[in-house]
Amino acid sequence: MTLLRATGGCTFAEDPARDAPRARIIWRAALDPAALEVDAAPTAAKDPERFDPARLAPFLTIARHATGREYAVLSDGRRRIRLDVVTGSLQEGAVVLSYRLAGIHGAKARVLTLRRLLALCVHARFSPSLFPPDPRVARWIEALRVHDALEAGACQREIASALWPDLAWREGEGGDAQRSRLRRLVLEARALAAGGYRELLRARR
């Protein structure tokens, strides 16, 4: 369990030196439409309806606000499930979870989170079929690489060479399409770095 360190839209932000598969970032629910609010009621260890935090401990990270409210993320490094514990605690043994869902459009992402959570509880692993690949991720990774290159002082030719090593940099009119592609990535990278990254969770609903 970790006390909250709020920054950049997170209720809990990891040490930036930690590699991505091991990082556990807990975004504020206002930025993460898939965050599922739950109430946790203590129950017997043999209750068939129990949620057992100890069983899922390798995946579970919990952050606690000064008010006592808990925020949790279950992740294997590639996939994640976000829970806001409105009442009760996930740190005191087995519990029965009640799920807070309301509305129509607002509930869609949370219903998917609930399905993912139920599958994880049953199988003790993340269900690949409930986490389909997002085709936009490759573009976001390119933008991140461009941002890092710009911060390091790289020129356009150097950035293009790193991104597309099999495509020779072309000067003049012959390279217009390549430069246009790179300019779009530069604009996207700067927009993400300026705070646009907070919209990525909404974009993945």
XYZ file of N, CA and C in Angstrom:
615
model
N 0.854 -1.191 0.000
C 0.000 0.000 0.000
C 0.888 1.238 0.000
N 0.474 2.230 -0.736
C 1.237 3.466 -0.864
C 0.326 4.652 -0.606
N 0.822 5.656 0.129
C 0.072 6.894 0.281
C 0.086 7.644 -1.040
N -0.984 8.341 -1.319
C -1.121 9.005 -2.605
C -0.099 10.107 -2.793
N 0.411 10.195 -4.026
C 1.260 11.305 -4.442
C 0.635 11.862 -5.714
N -0.265 12.813 -5.560
C -1.023 13.313 -6.705
C -0.152 14.196 -7.586
N -0.147 13.904 -8.887
C 0.603 14.721 -9.834
C 0.168 14.386 -11.253
N 0.072 15.397 -12.104
C -0.165 15.171 -13.525
C -1.418 14.397 -13.864
N -2.454 14.474 -13.023
C -3.674 13.735 -13.296
C -3.720 12.374 -12.637
N -2.691 12.024 -11.883
C -2.638 10.727 -11.215
C -2.973 10.866 -9.738
N -3.612 9.844 -9.182
C -3.704 9.765 -7.735
C -2.445 9.100 -7.186
N -1.795 8.299 -8.030
C -0.512 7.704 -7.652
C 0.370 7.641 -8.880
N 1.535 8.265 -8.825
C 2.458 8.282 -9.962
C 3.734 7.555 -9.584
N 4.167 6.655 -10.447
C 5.351 5.853 -10.175
C 6.640 6.650 -10.296
N 7.704 6.083 -9.755
C 9.052 6.583 -9.966
C 9.338 6.520 -11.466
N 9.691 7.633 -12.109
C 9.916 7.618 -13.557
C 11.073 6.725 -13.984
N 11.915 6.323 -13.038
C 13.024 5.436 -13.371
C 12.577 3.980 -13.521
N 11.374 3.675 -13.069
C 10.892 2.292 -13.150
C 10.454 1.982 -14.568
N 10.834 0.804 -15.077
C 10.493 0.451 -16.445
C 8.988 0.228 -16.573
N 8.468 0.440 -17.791
C 7.025 0.474 -18.031
C 6.295 -0.791 -17.576
N 6.788 -2.008 -17.850
C 6.025 -3.189 -17.426
C 5.850 -3.297 -15.914
N 6.748 -2.680 -15.144
C 6.662 -2.769 -13.687
C 5.984 -1.550 -13.064
N 5.736 -0.518 -13.861
C 5.132 0.702 -13.330
C 3.643 0.505 -13.079
N 3.153 1.124 -12.021
C 1.730 1.068 -11.687
C 1.239 2.491 -11.457
N 0.621 3.059 -12.464
C 0.099 4.423 -12.381
C -1.401 4.339 -12.140
N -1.882 5.071 -11.149
C -3.302 5.072 -10.834
C -3.868 6.441 -11.187
N -4.593 6.497 -12.300
C -5.139 7.756 -12.776
C -6.392 8.124 -11.998
N -6.632 9.420 -11.872
C -7.863 9.881 -11.249
C -9.054 9.418 -12.074
N -10.124 9.069 -11.376
C -11.308 8.548 -12.054
C -11.857 9.540 -13.072
N -11.694 10.843 -12.832
C -12.185 11.846 -13.771
C -11.501 11.734 -15.125
N -10.287 11.177 -15.152
C -9.552 11.011 -16.399
C -9.661 9.594 -16.946
N -10.124 8.676 -16.128
C -10.167 7.263 -16.507
C -11.608 6.774 -16.470
N -12.332 6.831 -17.585
C -13.746 6.450 -17.598
C -13.983 4.989 -17.230
N -12.932 4.169 -17.312
C -13.091 2.743 -17.014
C -12.912 2.428 -15.530
N -12.566 3.419 -14.706
C -12.400 3.170 -13.273
C -13.733 2.749 -12.671
N -13.748 1.622 -11.998
C -14.979 1.046 -11.463
C -15.048 1.278 -9.958
N -16.110 1.938 -9.503
C -16.299 2.160 -8.077
C -16.898 0.909 -7.439
N -16.333 0.525 -6.278
C -16.804 -0.669 -5.573
C -16.949 -0.379 -4.089
N -17.788 -1.165 -3.434
C -17.875 -1.192 -1.987
C -17.386 -2.568 -1.550
N -16.518 -2.604 -0.537
C -15.909 -3.852 -0.094
C -16.390 -4.201 1.310
N -17.115 -5.306 1.440
C -17.634 -5.744 2.736
C -16.893 -6.999 3.181
N -16.367 -7.042 4.407
C -15.656 -8.228 4.883
C -16.526 -9.483 4.791
N -15.882 -10.605 4.526
C -16.616 -11.865 4.420
C -15.721 -13.015 4.862
N -16.290 -14.204 4.963
C -15.533 -15.385 5.371
C -14.566 -15.798 4.281
N -13.452 -16.374 4.693
C -12.415 -16.773 3.740
C -12.901 -17.828 2.758
N -13.969 -18.565 3.116
C -14.466 -19.625 2.243
C -15.730 -19.221 1.488
N -16.118 -17.975 1.594
C -17.295 -17.485 0.873
C -17.055 -17.623 -0.628
N -17.902 -18.356 -1.361
C -17.680 -18.517 -2.813
C -17.780 -17.213 -3.594
N -18.391 -16.178 -2.998
C -18.532 -14.890 -3.687
C -17.399 -13.919 -3.344
N -16.412 -14.398 -2.621
C -15.368 -13.502 -2.104
C -14.437 -13.017 -3.209
N -13.904 -11.812 -3.010
C -12.750 -11.292 -3.750
C -11.578 -11.408 -2.789
N -10.558 -12.165 -3.188
C -9.433 -12.444 -2.296
C -8.203 -11.663 -2.754
N -7.885 -10.536 -2.110
C -6.712 -9.743 -2.523
C -5.411 -10.529 -2.455
N -5.302 -11.460 -1.505
C -4.063 -12.232 -1.375
C -3.821 -13.097 -2.614
N -4.888 -13.629 -3.176
C -4.756 -14.481 -4.368
C -4.268 -13.686 -5.566
N -4.641 -12.426 -5.604
C -4.271 -11.584 -6.747
C -3.136 -10.619 -6.409
N -2.446 -10.853 -5.309
C -1.394 -9.945 -4.835
C -0.327 -9.627 -5.880
N 0.098 -10.586 -6.730
C 1.124 -10.237 -7.739
C 0.685 -9.148 -8.702
N -0.613 -8.964 -8.856
C -1.140 -7.968 -9.794
C -1.580 -6.673 -9.114
N -1.748 -6.692 -7.807
C -2.487 -5.646 -7.100
C -1.579 -4.575 -6.493
N -1.888 -3.321 -6.796
C -1.259 -2.165 -6.161
C -2.371 -1.296 -5.584
N -2.212 -0.890 -4.316
C -3.226 -0.089 -3.636
C -2.598 1.207 -3.150
N -3.279 2.303 -3.408
C -2.861 3.604 -2.876
C -3.991 4.113 -1.988
N -3.635 4.762 -0.894
C -4.646 5.251 0.042
C -4.537 6.758 0.198
N -5.682 7.422 0.100
C -5.758 8.861 0.317
C -5.738 9.147 1.808
N -5.398 10.386 2.162
C -5.369 10.767 3.576
C -6.727 10.581 4.244
N -7.804 10.613 3.450
C -9.146 10.405 3.985
C -9.417 8.945 4.312
N -8.529 8.058 3.867
C -8.717 6.634 4.089
C -9.255 5.895 2.880
N -9.725 6.618 1.887
C -10.261 5.962 0.693
C -9.136 5.313 -0.101
N -9.412 4.141 -0.646
C -8.398 3.389 -1.387
C -8.654 3.445 -2.893
N -7.540 3.403 -3.628
C -7.565 3.336 -5.079
C -6.652 2.183 -5.469
N -7.112 1.343 -6.377
C -6.349 0.141 -6.687
C -6.226 -0.062 -8.195
N -5.136 -0.696 -8.582
C -4.961 -1.120 -9.966
C -4.453 -2.554 -9.955
N -5.040 -3.371 -10.809
C -4.593 -4.740 -11.037
C -3.947 -4.759 -12.412
N -2.688 -5.183 -12.493
C -1.987 -5.115 -13.775
C -0.929 -6.209 -13.872
N -0.757 -6.715 -15.096
C 0.331 -7.659 -15.370
C 1.449 -6.984 -16.146
N 1.398 -5.647 -16.235
C 2.410 -4.898 -16.966
C 1.962 -4.480 -18.344
N 0.978 -5.185 -18.893
C 0.448 -4.841 -20.217
C -1.030 -4.469 -20.144
N -1.753 -5.136 -19.260
C -3.183 -4.897 -19.122
C -3.469 -4.416 -17.707
N -4.577 -3.685 -17.540
C -4.864 -3.102 -16.246
C -6.352 -3.033 -15.972
N -6.697 -3.067 -14.685
C -8.065 -2.915 -14.210
C -8.021 -1.916 -13.059
N -8.844 -0.861 -13.118
C -8.829 0.200 -12.099
C -10.057 0.131 -11.217
N -9.839 0.146 -9.890
C -10.923 0.130 -8.916
C -10.797 1.315 -7.968
N -11.919 1.959 -7.676
C -12.004 2.950 -6.609
C -12.823 2.315 -5.489
N -12.214 2.160 -4.323
C -12.908 1.533 -3.194
C -13.615 2.637 -2.411
N -14.925 2.748 -2.581
C -15.692 3.825 -1.962
C -15.849 3.589 -0.467
N -16.199 2.369 -0.084
C -16.293 1.999 1.327
C -15.602 0.658 1.535
N -15.068 0.467 2.749
C -14.357 -0.768 3.044
C -12.899 -0.695 2.646
N -12.258 -1.861 2.595
C -10.830 -1.925 2.313
C -10.486 -3.245 1.625
N -9.455 -3.202 0.778
C -8.924 -4.416 0.149
C -7.700 -4.934 0.897
N -7.421 -4.355 2.054
C -6.200 -4.713 2.781
C -6.455 -5.490 4.069
N -7.683 -5.939 4.229
C -8.026 -6.606 5.486
C -8.617 -7.983 5.269
N -8.192 -8.650 4.199
C -8.665 -10.003 3.935
C -9.757 -10.044 2.887
N -10.419 -11.207 2.828
C -11.431 -11.442 1.801
C -12.623 -10.498 1.970
N -13.167 -10.075 0.841
C -14.324 -9.172 0.847
C -15.304 -9.594 -0.238
N -16.535 -9.160 -0.100
C -17.512 -9.251 -1.175
C -17.631 -7.852 -1.774
N -17.478 -7.765 -3.075
C -17.527 -6.473 -3.752
C -18.932 -6.200 -4.299
N -19.392 -4.980 -4.083
C -20.593 -4.483 -4.741
C -20.148 -3.422 -5.737
N -20.752 -3.409 -6.908
C -20.274 -2.573 -8.005
C -21.233 -1.423 -8.265
N -20.697 -0.210 -8.386
C -21.513 0.980 -8.615
C -21.515 1.322 -10.110
N -22.653 1.109 -10.732
C -22.827 1.404 -12.153
C -24.069 2.264 -12.316
N -23.990 3.254 -13.180
C -25.135 4.126 -13.406
C -25.086 4.674 -14.820
N -26.260 5.030 -15.338
C -26.325 5.642 -16.649
C -26.236 4.631 -17.779
N -26.055 5.152 -18.970
C -25.948 4.313 -20.167
C -24.555 4.434 -20.756
N -24.227 5.620 -21.311
C -22.917 5.800 -21.932
C -21.796 5.716 -20.888
N -22.022 6.313 -19.719
C -20.991 6.289 -18.683
C -20.719 4.915 -18.138
N -21.703 4.005 -18.256
C -21.533 2.660 -17.696
C -20.819 1.712 -18.652
N -20.762 2.054 -19.938
C -20.228 1.107 -20.921
C -18.795 0.690 -20.610
N -17.920 1.665 -20.351
C -16.520 1.335 -20.076
C -16.390 0.585 -18.757
N -17.246 0.929 -17.789
C -17.158 0.279 -16.479
C -17.690 -1.154 -16.519
N -18.648 -1.406 -17.374
C -19.127 -2.778 -17.550
C -18.006 -3.655 -18.093
N -17.240 -3.126 -19.043
C -16.095 -3.875 -19.565
C -15.070 -4.116 -18.457
N -14.827 -3.116 -17.618
C -13.914 -3.304 -16.489
C -14.422 -4.408 -15.576
N -15.715 -4.438 -15.316
C -16.295 -5.480 -14.464
C -16.113 -6.856 -15.096
N -16.337 -6.970 -16.381
C -16.135 -8.263 -17.052
C -14.679 -8.703 -16.939
N -13.760 -7.761 -17.097
C -12.341 -8.094 -16.977
C -11.996 -8.531 -15.562
N -12.570 -7.834 -14.577
C -12.309 -8.184 -13.182
C -12.845 -9.570 -12.853
N -14.061 -9.882 -13.292
C -14.647 -11.193 -13.016
C -13.819 -12.302 -13.648
N -13.350 -12.091 -14.867
C -12.514 -13.100 -15.526
C -11.210 -13.295 -14.776
N -10.611 -12.198 -14.296
C -9.362 -12.300 -13.531
C -9.590 -13.054 -12.228
N -10.692 -12.773 -11.553
C -10.974 -13.455 -10.286
C -11.187 -14.956 -10.494
N -11.813 -15.332 -11.586
C -12.098 -16.745 -11.848
C -10.846 -17.496 -12.282
N -10.062 -16.888 -13.176
C -8.947 -17.612 -13.793
C -7.570 -17.227 -13.243
N -7.505 -16.159 -12.419
C -6.238 -15.652 -11.875
C -5.270 -15.253 -12.984
N -5.810 -14.811 -14.102
C -5.008 -14.288 -15.205
C -5.888 -13.352 -16.016
N -5.256 -12.481 -16.779
C -5.990 -11.539 -17.608
C -6.446 -12.231 -18.889
N -7.694 -12.022 -19.245
C -8.251 -12.662 -20.437
C -7.873 -11.871 -21.686
N -7.056 -12.437 -22.584
C -6.652 -11.691 -23.783
C -7.833 -11.232 -24.628
N -8.903 -12.009 -24.664
C -10.042 -11.652 -25.507
C -10.749 -10.387 -25.018
N -10.570 -10.045 -23.737
C -11.191 -8.844 -23.183
C -10.272 -7.628 -23.255
N -9.070 -7.821 -23.785
C -8.106 -6.737 -23.945
C -7.602 -6.725 -25.389
N -8.468 -6.429 -26.352
C -8.029 -6.438 -27.752
C -6.991 -5.353 -28.007
N -6.054 -5.596 -28.918
C -5.030 -4.591 -29.227
C -5.655 -3.302 -29.751
N -5.096 -2.189 -29.351
C -5.553 -0.888 -29.827
C -4.616 -0.440 -30.949
N -5.119 -0.280 -32.169
C -4.238 0.062 -33.303
C -3.581 1.428 -33.166
N -4.069 2.274 -32.248
C -3.497 3.611 -32.080
C -2.227 3.603 -31.234
N -1.972 2.495 -30.546
C -0.830 2.457 -29.636
C 0.484 2.660 -30.381
N 0.625 2.053 -31.551
C 1.866 2.192 -32.325
C 2.135 3.661 -32.652
N 1.079 4.399 -32.990
C 1.225 5.830 -33.292
C 1.653 6.599 -32.051
N 1.057 6.282 -30.901
C 1.419 6.969 -29.666
C 2.866 6.691 -29.278
N 3.318 5.463 -29.524
C 4.711 5.120 -29.218
C 5.655 5.907 -30.121
N 5.287 6.042 -31.391
C 6.099 6.858 -32.309
C 6.192 8.297 -31.807
N 5.063 8.852 -31.376
C 5.053 10.229 -30.870
C 5.933 10.360 -29.632
N 5.902 9.350 -28.768
C 6.754 9.366 -27.576
C 8.227 9.343 -27.958
N 8.573 8.538 -28.945
C 9.964 8.479 -29.402
C 10.394 9.819 -29.996
N 9.489 10.450 -30.739
C 9.799 11.756 -31.317
C 10.033 12.776 -30.204
N 9.189 12.757 -29.177
C 9.368 13.686 -28.059
C 10.725 13.489 -27.398
N 11.103 12.229 -27.147
C 12.397 11.950 -26.519
C 13.541 12.444 -27.397
N 13.404 12.252 -28.701
C 14.454 12.689 -29.622
C 14.572 14.215 -29.643
N 13.452 14.902 -29.640
C 13.475 16.363 -29.612
C 14.129 16.876 -28.334
N 13.795 16.241 -27.204
C 14.379 16.635 -25.929
C 15.891 16.424 -25.920
N 16.349 15.427 -26.693
C 17.786 15.134 -26.766
C 18.496 16.013 -27.788
N 17.727 16.858 -28.515
C 18.336 17.768 -29.471
C 18.541 17.193 -30.855
N 17.849 16.107 -31.205
C 18.025 15.478 -32.513
C 17.411 16.337 -33.618
N 17.999 16.286 -34.799
C 17.453 16.989 -35.962
C 16.464 16.078 -36.685
N 15.780 16.631 -37.687
C 14.774 15.860 -38.402
C 15.358 14.611 -39.050
N 16.524 14.753 -39.663
C 17.139 13.600 -40.326
C 17.423 12.478 -39.321
N 17.938 12.848 -38.145
C 18.256 11.850 -37.121
C 16.996 11.170 -36.595
N 15.933 11.954 -36.409
C 14.675 11.380 -35.923
C 14.110 10.409 -36.951
N 14.095 10.833 -38.224
C 13.568 9.975 -39.290
C 14.370 8.694 -39.411
N 15.687 8.792 -39.263
C 16.542 7.614 -39.360
C 16.250 6.619 -38.240
N 15.958 7.145 -37.044
C 15.647 6.266 -35.912
C 14.271 5.621 -36.056
N 13.304 6.399 -36.554
C 11.944 5.890 -36.683
C 11.796 4.919 -37.839
N 12.406 5.264 -38.957
C 12.236 4.482 -40.179
C 13.614 4.153 -40.778
N 14.359 3.255 -40.153
C 15.729 2.975 -40.596
C 15.828 2.423 -42.019
N 14.743 1.838 -42.510
C 14.783 1.269 -43.866
C 14.379 2.279 -44.943
N 14.070 3.511 -44.516
C 13.630 4.532 -45.462
C 14.642 5.677 -45.475
N 15.332 5.835 -46.595
C 16.370 6.866 -46.691
C 15.741 8.253 -46.632
N 16.425 9.166 -45.937
C 15.970 10.556 -45.850
C 16.194 11.235 -47.190
N 15.148 11.855 -47.713
C 15.233 12.462 -49.035
C 15.081 13.963 -48.923
N 15.974 14.680 -49.579
C 15.917 16.144 -49.583
C 14.994 16.612 -50.709
N 14.593 17.890 -50.637
C 13.806 18.476 -51.722
C 12.400 17.915 -51.802
N 11.801 18.049 -53.005
C 10.410 17.651 -53.178
C 10.212 16.161 -52.943
N 11.211 15.372 -53.224
C 11.084 13.926 -53.074
C 10.844 13.498 -51.635
N 11.211 14.362 -50.694
C 11.038 13.994 -49.290
C 9.886 14.710 -48.623
N 9.035 15.374 -49.409
C 7.932 16.145 -48.825
C 7.008 15.284 -47.973
N 6.626 14.129 -48.474
C 5.697 13.265 -47.744
C 6.300 12.810 -46.424
N 7.597 12.481 -46.475
C 8.282 12.032 -45.259
C 8.358 13.157 -44.228
N 8.705 14.361 -44.705
C 8.797 15.487 -43.775
C 7.431 15.857 -43.212
N 6.394 15.742 -44.045
C 5.040 16.032 -43.581
C 4.621 15.045 -42.504
N 4.944 13.792 -42.697
C 4.632 12.762 -41.690
C 5.342 13.060 -40.382
N 6.608 13.457 -40.495
C 7.388 13.751 -39.307
C 6.853 14.998 -38.596
N 6.460 16.015 -39.363
C 5.905 17.230 -38.754
C 4.643 16.919 -37.953
N 3.806 16.038 -38.505
C 2.581 15.666 -37.790
C 2.922 14.965 -36.473
N 3.930 14.116 -36.508
C 4.347 13.433 -35.286
C 4.926 14.406 -34.271
N 5.674 15.397 -34.762
C 6.236 16.410 -33.857
C 5.115 17.185 -33.172
N 4.121 17.598 -33.949
C 2.986 18.325 -33.374
C 2.254 17.466 -32.356
N 2.066 16.187 -32.691
C 1.371 15.284 -31.773
C 2.178 15.065 -30.499
N 3.487 14.901 -30.657
C 4.355 14.682 -29.501
C 4.308 15.875 -28.552
N 4.350 17.087 -29.117
C 4.322 18.288 -28.274
C 2.969 18.458 -27.590
N 1.890 18.116 -28.304
C 0.559 18.221 -27.707
C 0.396 17.222 -26.563
N 0.899 16.012 -26.746
C 0.818 15.012 -25.683
C 1.631 15.441 -24.467
N 2.835 15.947 -24.713
C 3.700 16.371 -23.614
C 3.126 17.561 -22.861
N 2.327 18.380 -23.545
C 1.744 19.572 -22.926
C 0.492 19.257 -22.110
N 0.160 17.989 -21.990
C -0.998 17.596 -21.186
C -1.993 16.731 -21.931
N -1.797 16.587 -23.235
C -2.708 15.773 -24.022
C -2.694 14.304 -23.646
N -1.612 13.856 -22.998
C -1.539 12.456 -22.582
C -2.696 12.078 -21.657
N -3.259 13.070 -20.974
C -4.362 12.787 -20.057
C -5.612 12.313 -20.799
N -5.687 12.622 -22.107
C -6.854 12.237 -22.883
C -6.760 10.818 -23.427
N -5.614 10.175 -23.301
C -5.438 8.851 -23.894
C -6.370 7.823 -23.272
N -6.603 7.932 -21.958
C -7.495 6.982 -21.312
C -8.924 7.126 -21.824
N -9.348 8.376 -22.007
C -10.691 8.608 -22.561
C -10.770 8.066 -23.990
N -9.672 8.221 -24.712
C -9.649 7.771 -26.107
C -9.763 6.261 -26.232
N -9.418 5.538 -25.157
C -9.411 4.076 -25.237
C -10.682 3.459 -24.682
N -11.713 4.245 -24.493
C -12.974 3.681 -23.986
C -13.529 2.674 -24.951
